[in-house]
Amino acid sequence: MAGLVESGSVRLTACDCLTPFGNAAATHAALLRGERALRPTPVLGADGGDAVPLALLPGRALDETLPPAWLPALQALLAPLAGGGWGTARRPVCVTSSNFGIGSLYAFHRHGDAAQAAHGTPHTAVELLRRTLGWGENVAVFSHACVSAHLGLLHASRLVAAGAAESVLVLAYDFLSPFVTGGFHALKILNAELPAPYQDRATGSIGLGDGAGFAVLSPTGGDLVLSAQSLHNEMHHFTANRPDGAGFAAVLAPVVAAAAGRRLWLKGHGTGTLEAGRLESTALARAFPGAPLVSWKGSLGHTLGSCGLVELAVAAAALRTGRTPGTVGSGSPTFTDTVALAPFATPDFAGVVCASNAFGGAHGALLLSHA
Amino acid sequence: MLERFLQAVRTDDPGAEAPAATRDRLKACFAPGAVRRMTQLGLLVGGVLRDLAPGPDDTLVYATQFGESRALEGFLESFPTPSPTLFQTSIHPSGVQQGLIGRQQAVPELFPLAGGPQLVAQAVLAALLAPAPRVVLCGGEERGTWLVAPGAASDRAFAFALALTRHREAGTQGRLALEPTADPAGTLALADWFDLLHAHRGYTGHVAPGWRLQLEWS
């Protein structure tokens, strides 16, 4: 059984993201043009190694700096929210990530600079961010690999729905480092090939990207609503899904019920791996027959724990402008005929289902619709 | 006020026990062969979850400040030829996933939290906000080695698990509640929370800005 649906009235009152293309509007525009941010980059940064597709923020090296390069990037992203009283009991913050400051811990081990270790754990990285941004101490920290952002959104929705908060800021970020790229390269899913999500080809591959996104959830306001959210954890294998696709079907079932037959489009996880791509696209086609499916990780790379919020911000931009970017970097044949390779117009769609997956067979899905 | 009732509590305080000794002590809790690659934290958390494991309608909340410290140390040491096994094992929330994957035990909702002085408050808040009839709140740490000195690993190992229900039942062992307050400060460290549970000691105090925690034993 999947996680419970949060129905009703949690509004998305602010949402934006940061990718190598810029904010959500710039990222949405670049994806509509079919641009790829991924570039061949040595997998171990300054230490070299195989060239793999990475999408780093402009001017940012893979090796972490001191202070960490992600700090000013997040300051810029969150500047519009400055002075909002965040981190208090009534305006708490949920920070979600898979890697937090792990690049600093890698740099500490590589070079022995103790100052790098000072923000190498989830808590110390968030504490550096909290102090820099002037937040209060009411900050929850969630970390569940690539569904991390979905947990923050669901927890924030529950705080709002219970009246325990008037607004909640959810932040998701992950910035690449040799720790992460080296790990995925060791798993043999990050290789020289560019990712082609949902394309039926001989070899699967992913790309990785820097990414951050935020959302402000409130009981009123805004033009978009999170009308359903769902989680499911297969606990079948660390790096593989159940071969029958049951995990994908389980997380989608409550969202199907909440959709109530409305016409939707689908933003899938779609990293570029073959088996997961096949299972996910098949499950989505069964759950939402005929609904067009896109993934943007062929351009942005997989932004790991932040992907749920980065892609939510782009999806929100697509809903507002009425134009959805296609599955950049992929071609025919695709696993299902519902995969949209080119941009399409969305004025007749009621909303979008956004899905993410993670290690351990973890799944998150949500329904974002016009208020 | 948000509240739930404690139906069962499990704790494990291994003291200075080495990971190999923990593996030997707890191997009967897991399927044969499953423990070979489990971390000390995975063993400890999997052990306390053995008979409290979440069912198909339950929510699981998992709290650890440092997570898989030894796998993290080992993965860092494996460069420039990084270990794929240590990479996947080092990723949060591997500690709780190891035992559940070994038992092939699907869970609808899993909320893994990290964090520092507010970790207990936030984990309890996640548990009390979950709509599921039964919530399992678990967590713990394993003792690191060279990452302890720079403050990036725990110097202590422990694990706990609580089964929480919405209503008082026969055999209820206690009550856990969060009450909104105007107090602007408060903390409760994960190790201190563990000590309360391990000793069945009650607690009333501010654990985060705006939240007062009550832990009562029947």
Coordinates of C-alpha atoms in Angstrom, one line a residue:
Chain A
M1 CA 0.0 0.0 0.0
A2 CA 1.3 3.4 -0.9
G3 CA 1.5 6.4 1.4
L4 CA -1.7 8.3 2.1
V5 CA -3.0 11.0 -0.2
E6 CA -3.0 14.5 1.1
S7 CA -6.0 15.9 -0.6
G8 CA -7.3 19.4 -0.5
S9 CA -5.8 22.8 -0.1
V10 CA -2.1 23.0 0.3
R11 CA -1.1 25.8 -2.1
L12 CA 2.2 26.4 -3.8
T13 CA 2.6 30.0 -3.1
A14 CA 6.2 30.4 -4.3
C15 CA 8.5 28.0 -6.2
D16 CA 11.8 28.4 -8.1
C17 CA 14.9 26.5 -8.9
L18 CA 18.5 26.8 -9.9
T19 CA 20.2 24.8 -12.6
P20 CA 23.1 25.5 -14.9
F21 CA 20.6 27.3 -17.2
G22 CA 19.5 29.6 -14.3
N23 CA 16.1 29.9 -12.6
A24 CA 12.9 28.0 -13.4
A25 CA 11.9 30.4 -16.2
A26 CA 15.4 30.2 -17.8
T27 CA 15.5 26.4 -17.4
H28 CA 12.1 26.0 -18.8
A29 CA 13.0 28.1 -21.8
A30 CA 16.3 26.2 -22.4
L31 CA 14.5 22.8 -22.2
L32 CA 11.9 24.1 -24.7
R33 CA 14.8 24.8 -27.1
G34 CA 16.1 21.3 -26.5
E35 CA 19.4 22.4 -25.0
R36 CA 21.6 20.1 -22.9
A37 CA 23.5 21.4 -19.8
L38 CA 25.4 18.1 -19.6
R39 CA 29.1 18.3 -20.6
P40 CA 31.9 15.7 -20.6
T41 CA 33.8 16.2 -17.3
P42 CA 36.5 14.2 -15.5
V43 CA 34.7 12.0 -13.0
L44 CA 37.1 12.7 -10.2
G45 CA 37.5 16.5 -10.8
A46 CA 41.0 17.7 -10.4
D47 CA 42.2 14.1 -10.0
G48 CA 41.0 13.3 -13.5
G49 CA 39.4 10.0 -14.5
D50 CA 37.0 9.1 -17.3
A51 CA 34.9 11.9 -18.9
V52 CA 31.3 11.6 -17.8
P53 CA 28.2 13.8 -18.5
L54 CA 27.9 16.4 -15.7
A55 CA 25.8 19.6 -15.6
L56 CA 27.7 21.9 -13.2
L57 CA 26.6 25.5 -12.4
P58 CA 28.5 27.9 -14.5
G59 CA 32.0 28.5 -13.1
R60 CA 31.7 25.8 -10.4
A61 CA 34.3 23.1 -10.2
L62 CA 33.5 19.6 -9.2
D63 CA 36.0 19.8 -6.3
E64 CA 34.5 21.7 -3.3
T65 CA 35.9 25.1 -2.3
L66 CA 36.2 26.8 1.0
P67 CA 33.6 28.3 1.8
P68 CA 31.6 25.8 -0.2
A69 CA 30.5 27.1 -3.7
W70 CA 26.9 26.0 -3.0
L71 CA 26.5 28.6 -0.3
P72 CA 26.3 31.7 -2.5
A73 CA 24.3 29.8 -5.0
L74 CA 21.7 29.0 -2.4
Q75 CA 21.8 32.6 -1.1
A76 CA 21.0 33.9 -4.6
L77 CA 18.2 31.4 -5.1
L78 CA 16.6 32.2 -1.8
A79 CA 17.1 36.0 -1.9
P80 CA 13.5 36.7 -2.8
L81 CA 12.4 35.0 0.5
A82 CA 14.9 37.0 2.7
G83 CA 13.4 38.5 5.8
G84 CA 10.4 36.2 5.8
G85 CA 10.9 35.0 9.4
W86 CA 11.8 31.5 8.3
G87 CA 12.8 28.9 10.9
T88 CA 10.3 30.0 13.5
A89 CA 7.7 27.7 14.9
R90 CA 5.0 29.1 12.7
R91 CA 7.2 29.4 9.6
P92 CA 9.5 26.4 9.8
V93 CA 11.9 25.2 7.1
C94 CA 12.4 21.7 5.7
V95 CA 15.8 21.2 4.1
T96 CA 16.1 18.1 2.0
S97 CA 19.2 16.7 0.2
S98 CA 21.0 13.5 -0.5
N99 CA 24.5 14.8 -0.1
F100 CA 24.4 18.1 1.8
G101 CA 28.1 19.0 2.4
I102 CA 29.6 15.7 1.4
G103 CA 31.9 17.4 -1.1
S104 CA 33.6 19.2 1.8
L105 CA 34.1 15.9 3.7
Y106 CA 35.7 14.5 0.5
A107 CA 38.0 17.5 0.3
F108 CA 38.9 17.2 4.0
H109 CA 39.9 13.6 3.4
R110 CA 41.7 14.4 0.2
H111 CA 43.6 17.5 1.5
G112 CA 43.4 17.3 5.3
D113 CA 42.0 20.8 5.7
A114 CA 39.9 20.6 9.0
A115 CA 37.9 23.7 8.0
Q116 CA 36.4 21.6 5.2
A117 CA 35.1 19.0 7.7
A118 CA 33.3 21.7 9.6
H119 CA 30.3 21.5 7.3
G120 CA 30.7 18.0 5.9
T121 CA 27.7 16.4 7.7
P122 CA 24.0 17.0 7.0
H123 CA 23.6 18.9 10.3
T124 CA 26.7 21.1 10.0
A125 CA 26.0 21.9 6.3
V126 CA 22.4 23.0 7.1
E127 CA 23.7 24.9 10.2
L128 CA 26.0 26.9 7.9
L129 CA 23.1 27.6 5.6
R130 CA 20.8 28.5 8.5
R131 CA 23.2 31.0 10.0
T132 CA 24.1 32.5 6.7
L133 CA 20.4 33.0 5.8
G134 CA 19.4 34.2 9.2
W135 CA 16.8 31.5 9.8
G136 CA 15.6 30.5 13.2
E137 CA 16.3 27.0 14.6
N138 CA 13.0 25.3 13.6
V139 CA 14.5 23.5 10.6
A140 CA 13.8 19.8 9.8
V141 CA 16.3 17.9 7.8
F142 CA 15.2 15.1 5.5
S143 CA 17.5 12.8 3.6
H144 CA 16.2 10.0 1.5
A145 CA 18.4 9.9 -1.6
C146 CA 16.5 11.0 -4.7
V147 CA 13.0 11.2 -3.2
S148 CA 14.2 13.6 -0.5
A149 CA 12.4 16.6 -1.8
H150 CA 9.1 14.7 -1.9
L151 CA 9.4 14.0 1.9
G152 CA 10.0 17.7 2.6
L153 CA 6.9 18.6 0.6
L154 CA 4.7 16.0 2.2
H155 CA 5.9 16.9 5.7
A156 CA 5.4 20.6 5.0
S157 CA 1.9 19.8 3.7
R158 CA 1.0 18.0 6.9
L159 CA 2.3 20.9 9.0
V160 CA 0.1 23.3 7.0
A161 CA -2.9 21.0 7.0
A162 CA -2.7 20.4 10.7
G163 CA -2.5 24.2 11.4
A164 CA 0.9 23.7 13.0
A165 CA 2.4 26.2 10.6
E166 CA 1.2 29.2 8.6
S167 CA 3.7 28.7 5.8
V168 CA 6.6 26.2 5.3
L169 CA 9.7 26.7 3.2
V170 CA 10.9 23.5 1.6
L171 CA 14.4 23.7 0.2
A172 CA 16.1 20.9 -1.7
Y173 CA 19.7 21.0 -3.0
D174 CA 22.4 18.7 -4.2
F175 CA 25.7 19.9 -5.6
L176 CA 28.0 17.4 -7.2
S177 CA 31.4 16.3 -5.9
P178 CA 33.9 13.5 -6.7
F179 CA 32.4 11.6 -3.8
V180 CA 29.0 11.4 -5.7
T181 CA 30.3 11.1 -9.2
G182 CA 32.9 8.6 -8.3
G183 CA 30.2 6.5 -6.5
F184 CA 27.8 6.5 -9.4
H185 CA 30.7 5.7 -11.8
A186 CA 31.7 2.8 -9.6
L187 CA 28.1 1.5 -9.9
K188 CA 28.7 1.6 -13.7
I189 CA 25.6 3.7 -14.4
L190 CA 27.5 7.0 -15.0
N191 CA 29.6 6.4 -18.0
A192 CA 30.7 8.3 -21.2
E193 CA 27.3 8.1 -22.9
L194 CA 24.8 10.9 -22.6
P195 CA 21.5 9.8 -21.0
A196 CA 18.5 9.1 -23.2
P197 CA 15.6 8.7 -20.8
Y198 CA 12.9 6.1 -21.8
Q199 CA 14.7 5.4 -25.1
D200 CA 14.9 1.6 -25.8
R201 CA 18.6 1.2 -26.6
A202 CA 21.4 -1.2 -25.9
T203 CA 23.1 0.5 -23.0
G204 CA 21.6 2.7 -20.3
S205 CA 23.5 5.6 -18.7
I206 CA 22.8 8.6 -16.6
G207 CA 24.1 12.1 -16.3
L208 CA 24.4 14.1 -13.0
G209 CA 23.7 17.7 -12.4
D210 CA 23.9 20.5 -9.8
G211 CA 20.5 21.6 -8.7
A212 CA 18.5 23.3 -6.0
G213 CA 14.8 24.3 -5.7
F214 CA 12.5 25.7 -3.1
A215 CA 8.7 25.8 -2.5
V216 CA 6.6 27.8 -0.1
L217 CA 3.5 25.9 1.0
S218 CA 0.6 27.7 2.6
P219 CA -3.1 27.1 3.1
T220 CA -4.1 29.9 0.8
G221 CA -2.8 32.0 -2.1
G222 CA -0.9 31.0 -5.2
D223 CA -2.3 29.7 -8.5
L224 CA -1.2 26.1 -8.1
V225 CA -2.2 23.4 -5.6
L226 CA -0.6 20.2 -4.4
S227 CA -3.7 18.1 -4.5
A228 CA -2.1 14.6 -3.9
Q229 CA 1.1 13.2 -2.6
S230 CA 2.2 9.6 -2.3
L231 CA 5.2 7.6 -1.1
H232 CA 6.1 3.9 -1.3
N233 CA 9.2 2.0 -0.4
E234 CA 9.7 -1.5 -2.0
M235 CA 12.6 -2.6 0.2
H236 CA 13.4 -5.2 -2.5
H237 CA 17.0 -4.3 -3.3
F238 CA 19.4 -1.3 -2.8
T239 CA 19.9 -0.6 -6.5
A240 CA 17.1 -2.4 -8.3
N241 CA 13.3 -2.3 -8.4
R242 CA 11.0 -5.3 -8.1
P243 CA 10.9 -6.7 -11.6
D244 CA 7.1 -6.8 -11.7
G245 CA 6.9 -3.0 -11.4
A246 CA 4.7 -3.2 -8.3
G247 CA 6.5 -0.4 -6.5
F248 CA 5.8 2.1 -9.4
A249 CA 2.2 1.0 -9.5
A250 CA 1.8 1.3 -5.7
V251 CA 3.0 4.9 -5.5
L252 CA 0.8 5.9 -8.4
A253 CA -2.5 4.3 -7.2
P254 CA -3.4 7.1 -4.7
V255 CA -2.6 9.8 -7.3
V256 CA -4.8 8.1 -9.9
A257 CA -7.6 8.2 -7.4
A258 CA -7.0 11.9 -6.7
A259 CA -6.8 12.7 -10.4
A260 CA -10.4 11.5 -10.8
G261 CA -10.1 11.2 -14.6
R262 CA -8.8 14.7 -15.2
R263 CA -6.5 15.1 -18.2
L264 CA -2.9 15.2 -17.0
W265 CA 0.6 15.1 -18.3
L266 CA 3.4 13.3 -16.6
K267 CA 6.9 14.4 -15.5
G268 CA 8.7 11.1 -14.7
H269 CA 11.9 10.3 -13.0
G270 CA 13.6 9.1 -16.2
T271 CA 17.3 9.1 -15.4
G272 CA 18.4 7.1 -18.5
T273 CA 18.8 3.7 -16.9
L274 CA 17.1 1.0 -18.9
E275 CA 15.3 -1.3 -16.4
A276 CA 13.9 1.5 -14.2
G277 CA 12.9 3.5 -17.2
R278 CA 11.1 0.6 -18.7
L279 CA 9.2 -0.2 -15.5
E280 CA 8.4 3.5 -14.8
S281 CA 7.1 4.4 -18.2
T282 CA 5.1 1.2 -18.4
A283 CA 3.5 1.8 -15.0
L284 CA 2.7 5.4 -15.8
A285 CA 1.1 4.5 -19.1
R286 CA -1.0 1.9 -17.3
A287 CA -2.0 4.3 -14.6
F288 CA -2.7 7.3 -16.9
P289 CA -3.6 5.9 -20.3
G290 CA -2.6 8.2 -23.1
A291 CA -1.0 10.9 -20.9
P292 CA 2.2 12.3 -22.4
L293 CA 5.3 11.5 -20.4
V294 CA 8.5 13.6 -20.2
S295 CA 11.8 13.5 -18.4
W296 CA 14.3 16.4 -18.4
K297 CA 17.3 14.5 -16.9
G298 CA 18.7 14.1 -20.4
S299 CA 19.4 17.8 -20.3
L300 CA 19.8 18.7 -16.6
G301 CA 21.3 15.4 -15.5
H302 CA 20.0 13.8 -12.4
T303 CA 20.1 16.4 -9.6
L304 CA 19.7 13.7 -7.0
G305 CA 17.9 14.7 -3.8
S306 CA 16.9 18.0 -5.3
C307 CA 15.3 16.6 -8.5
G308 CA 11.8 16.5 -7.1
L309 CA 11.8 20.2 -6.4
V310 CA 13.9 21.3 -9.3
E311 CA 11.6 19.5 -11.7
L312 CA 8.5 20.7 -9.8
A313 CA 9.6 24.3 -10.4
V314 CA 10.0 23.6 -14.1
A315 CA 6.7 21.8 -14.2
A316 CA 5.0 24.8 -12.5
A317 CA 6.5 27.1 -15.2
A318 CA 5.2 24.8 -17.9
L319 CA 1.7 24.8 -16.3
R320 CA 1.7 28.6 -16.2
T321 CA 3.0 29.2 -19.7
G322 CA 1.1 26.3 -21.3
R323 CA 4.2 24.8 -23.0
T324 CA 5.9 21.6 -21.7
P325 CA 9.4 20.8 -22.8
G326 CA 9.9 17.3 -24.3
T327 CA 12.2 14.5 -23.3
V328 CA 15.5 16.2 -24.3
G329 CA 18.2 13.9 -25.5
S330 CA 16.0 10.9 -26.3
G331 CA 14.9 9.5 -29.6
S332 CA 12.8 6.6 -31.0
P333 CA 12.2 3.9 -30.2
T334 CA 10.9 4.6 -26.7
F335 CA 9.6 2.1 -24.1
T336 CA 6.1 3.3 -24.5
D337 CA 4.4 5.4 -27.2
T338 CA 3.4 7.9 -24.6
V339 CA 6.9 9.4 -24.2
A340 CA 6.8 12.9 -25.6
L341 CA 10.1 13.7 -27.4
A342 CA 9.1 17.2 -28.5
P343 CA 7.6 20.1 -26.6
F344 CA 3.8 20.2 -26.5
A345 CA 1.0 22.7 -25.5
T346 CA -0.8 22.1 -22.2
P347 CA -3.7 24.6 -22.0
D348 CA -6.2 21.7 -22.0
F349 CA -4.5 19.8 -19.2
A350 CA -5.6 20.1 -15.6
G351 CA -2.2 19.4 -14.1
V352 CA 0.9 17.3 -13.9
V353 CA 1.9 14.2 -12.0
C354 CA 5.6 14.5 -10.9
A355 CA 7.3 11.3 -9.9
S356 CA 10.8 10.5 -8.5
N357 CA 12.5 7.2 -7.5
A358 CA 15.5 6.4 -5.3
F359 CA 17.8 3.8 -3.9
G360 CA 16.1 1.1 -2.0
G361 CA 13.1 1.1 -4.3
A362 CA 11.8 4.4 -2.9
H363 CA 9.1 6.2 -4.8
G364 CA 7.5 9.6 -4.5
A365 CA 4.7 11.1 -6.6
L366 CA 2.6 14.2 -6.4
L367 CA -0.2 15.9 -8.4
L368 CA 0.2 19.6 -9.1
S369 CA -2.8 21.3 -10.6
H370 CA -4.3 24.7 -11.2
A371 CA -6.0 26.1 -8.1
Chain B
M1 CA -1.5 19.2 21.1
L2 CA -0.2 16.3 19.0
E3 CA 0.0 13.0 20.8
R4 CA 0.4 9.2 20.4
F5 CA 0.6 6.3 22.7
L6 CA 3.6 4.0 23.2
Q7 CA 2.7 0.4 22.6
A8 CA 6.2 -1.0 22.6
V9 CA 9.7 0.2 23.1
R10 CA 13.0 -1.5 22.1
T11 CA 16.5 -0.2 22.8
D12 CA 20.0 -1.5 22.3
D13 CA 23.0 0.0 24.1
P14 CA 26.0 -1.9 22.9
G15 CA 28.5 0.2 24.8
A16 CA 32.0 -0.2 23.3
E17 CA 31.1 -3.4 21.4
A18 CA 33.0 -3.7 18.1
P19 CA 31.0 -4.1 14.9
A20 CA 32.1 -7.7 14.5
A21 CA 30.8 -8.5 18.0
T22 CA 27.5 -6.7 17.2
R23 CA 27.2 -8.8 14.1
D24 CA 27.8 -12.0 16.0
R25 CA 25.4 -11.0 18.8
L26 CA 22.5 -10.0 16.4
K27 CA 23.0 -12.4 13.5
A28 CA 20.0 -14.5 14.6
C29 CA 17.7 -11.5 14.0
F30 CA 18.4 -11.7 10.2
A31 CA 18.2 -14.2 7.4
P32 CA 21.3 -16.4 7.0
G33 CA 23.9 -14.6 5.0
A34 CA 22.2 -11.2 5.2
V35 CA 24.5 -9.9 7.9
R36 CA 27.8 -10.2 6.1
R37 CA 27.6 -6.7 4.5
M38 CA 25.4 -5.0 7.2
T39 CA 26.9 -2.1 9.1
Q40 CA 26.8 -1.8 12.9
L41 CA 24.0 0.8 12.6
G42 CA 22.1 -1.5 10.2
L43 CA 22.4 -4.3 12.6
L44 CA 21.4 -2.3 15.6
V45 CA 18.4 -0.7 14.0
G46 CA 17.4 -3.9 12.3
G47 CA 17.6 -5.6 15.6
V48 CA 15.3 -3.3 17.5
L49 CA 12.9 -3.3 14.6
R50 CA 12.8 -7.1 14.5
D51 CA 9.4 -7.5 16.2
L52 CA 8.3 -3.9 15.8
A53 CA 8.7 -3.7 12.0
P54 CA 6.2 -1.6 10.2
G55 CA 3.3 -3.3 8.5
P56 CA 1.7 -2.4 5.2
D57 CA -0.3 0.4 6.6
D58 CA 2.3 1.9 9.0
T59 CA 4.5 4.9 8.7
L60 CA 8.2 4.6 9.6
V61 CA 10.2 7.6 10.9
Y62 CA 14.0 7.1 11.1
A63 CA 16.4 9.5 12.9
T64 CA 20.2 9.5 12.8
Q65 CA 22.5 12.5 13.0
F66 CA 25.5 10.8 11.4
G67 CA 24.3 7.6 9.7
E68 CA 26.7 5.1 8.3
S69 CA 29.9 6.5 9.6
R70 CA 32.1 3.5 9.0
A71 CA 30.8 2.9 5.5
L72 CA 31.4 6.6 4.8
E73 CA 35.0 6.3 6.2
G74 CA 35.6 3.2 4.1
F75 CA 34.2 4.8 0.9
L76 CA 36.4 7.9 1.3
E77 CA 39.4 5.6 1.8
S78 CA 38.6 3.6 -1.3
F79 CA 39.4 6.5 -3.6
P80 CA 40.8 6.7 -6.3
T81 CA 39.0 3.4 -7.0
P82 CA 35.7 4.0 -5.2
S83 CA 33.9 1.0 -3.8
P84 CA 30.3 0.6 -5.3
T85 CA 29.2 -1.4 -2.3
L86 CA 30.5 1.2 0.3
F87 CA 28.9 4.0 -1.8
Q88 CA 25.4 2.5 -1.7
T89 CA 25.8 1.5 1.9
S90 CA 27.0 5.0 3.0
I91 CA 23.9 6.7 1.6
H92 CA 21.3 7.9 4.1
P93 CA 19.0 6.0 5.1
S94 CA 20.9 2.8 4.5
G95 CA 20.9 2.0 8.3
V96 CA 17.1 1.3 8.3
Q97 CA 16.9 0.0 4.8
Q98 CA 19.4 -2.9 5.3
G99 CA 17.3 -4.9 7.7
L100 CA 14.0 -4.1 5.8
I101 CA 15.5 -5.1 2.5
G102 CA 16.8 -8.3 4.1
R103 CA 13.3 -9.1 5.2
Q104 CA 11.8 -7.8 1.9
Q105 CA 9.5 -5.7 4.0
A106 CA 7.8 -3.0 1.9
V107 CA 6.9 0.2 3.7
P108 CA 4.5 2.8 2.4
E109 CA 5.9 5.9 4.1
L110 CA 9.5 6.2 5.3
F111 CA 10.6 9.6 6.7
P112 CA 14.4 9.5 7.3
L113 CA 15.7 12.5 9.2
A114 CA 19.1 13.9 9.8
G115 CA 20.0 17.0 11.8
G116 CA 21.5 18.0 15.1
P117 CA 19.9 19.5 18.3
Q118 CA 16.4 19.7 16.7
L119 CA 16.5 16.1 15.3
V120 CA 14.4 14.5 18.1
A121 CA 11.8 17.3 17.9
Q122 CA 11.5 17.1 14.2
A123 CA 11.4 13.3 14.1
V124 CA 8.7 13.2 16.8
L125 CA 6.8 15.9 14.9
A126 CA 6.9 13.8 11.7
A127 CA 5.7 10.8 13.7
L128 CA 2.8 12.6 15.4
L129 CA 1.7 14.3 12.1
A130 CA 1.5 11.1 10.1
P131 CA -2.1 9.9 9.6
A132 CA -1.3 6.2 9.7
P133 CA -2.9 4.3 12.6
R134 CA 0.5 3.0 13.7
V135 CA 3.8 4.8 13.4
V136 CA 7.2 3.2 14.2
L137 CA 9.8 5.8 15.3
C138 CA 13.3 4.4 15.2
G139 CA 16.9 5.6 15.1
G140 CA 20.4 5.3 16.3
E141 CA 24.1 5.8 15.7
E142 CA 27.2 3.8 15.2
R143 CA 30.6 4.7 16.5
G144 CA 32.9 6.0 13.9
T145 CA 36.7 6.0 13.9
W146 CA 38.7 8.8 12.2
L147 CA 35.7 10.9 11.5
V148 CA 34.9 11.3 15.2
A149 CA 37.7 13.8 15.8
P150 CA 36.5 16.3 13.3
G151 CA 32.9 16.0 14.5
A152 CA 31.6 14.1 11.5
A153 CA 30.8 10.8 13.2
S154 CA 29.2 9.6 16.5
D155 CA 31.5 8.5 19.4
R156 CA 28.7 6.3 20.6
A157 CA 26.5 3.5 19.3
F158 CA 22.9 2.9 20.2
A159 CA 19.5 2.2 18.6
F160 CA 15.8 2.5 19.6
A161 CA 12.4 1.8 18.2
L162 CA 9.0 2.8 19.4
A163 CA 5.6 1.6 18.2
L164 CA 3.0 4.4 18.5
T165 CA -0.7 4.4 18.0
R166 CA -3.4 7.0 17.9
H167 CA -5.4 5.6 20.8
R168 CA -4.6 4.2 24.2
E169 CA -4.9 0.4 24.1
A170 CA -4.6 -2.5 26.5
G171 CA -0.9 -2.8 27.3
T172 CA -0.1 0.9 26.5
Q173 CA 3.3 1.7 28.0
G174 CA 3.2 5.4 27.8
R175 CA 2.4 8.6 26.0
L176 CA 4.3 10.9 23.7
A177 CA 3.1 14.4 23.0
L178 CA 4.2 17.7 21.4
E179 CA 2.6 20.9 22.7
P180 CA 2.9 24.2 20.9
T181 CA 4.4 26.9 23.2
A182 CA 5.7 30.4 22.8
D183 CA 9.2 29.5 24.1
P184 CA 11.7 30.5 21.5
A185 CA 14.4 27.8 22.3
G186 CA 14.9 24.2 23.1
T187 CA 16.9 21.2 22.1
L188 CA 17.1 17.4 22.9
A189 CA 20.0 15.5 21.4
L190 CA 19.4 12.1 19.9
A191 CA 21.7 10.3 22.5
D192 CA 19.8 12.0 25.4
W193 CA 16.5 10.9 23.9
F194 CA 17.9 7.3 23.6
D195 CA 18.9 7.5 27.3
L196 CA 15.4 8.5 28.3
L197 CA 13.9 5.6 26.4
H198 CA 16.5 3.1 27.5
A199 CA 15.9 3.9 31.2
H200 CA 12.1 4.4 30.8
R201 CA 12.5 7.9 32.2
G202 CA 9.9 10.6 31.7
Y203 CA 10.6 14.0 30.3
T204 CA 8.9 17.3 29.9
G205 CA 10.7 20.1 28.3
H206 CA 11.3 22.3 25.3
V207 CA 12.9 20.4 22.5
A208 CA 12.6 23.0 19.7
P209 CA 11.5 26.6 19.3
G210 CA 7.8 26.5 19.9
W211 CA 7.5 22.9 20.9
R212 CA 7.4 21.2 24.3
L213 CA 7.8 17.4 24.4
Q214 CA 6.1 15.2 27.0
L215 CA 7.3 11.6 27.4
E216 CA 5.2 9.8 30.1
W217 CA 5.4 6.1 31.1
S218 CA 2.4 4.2 32.4

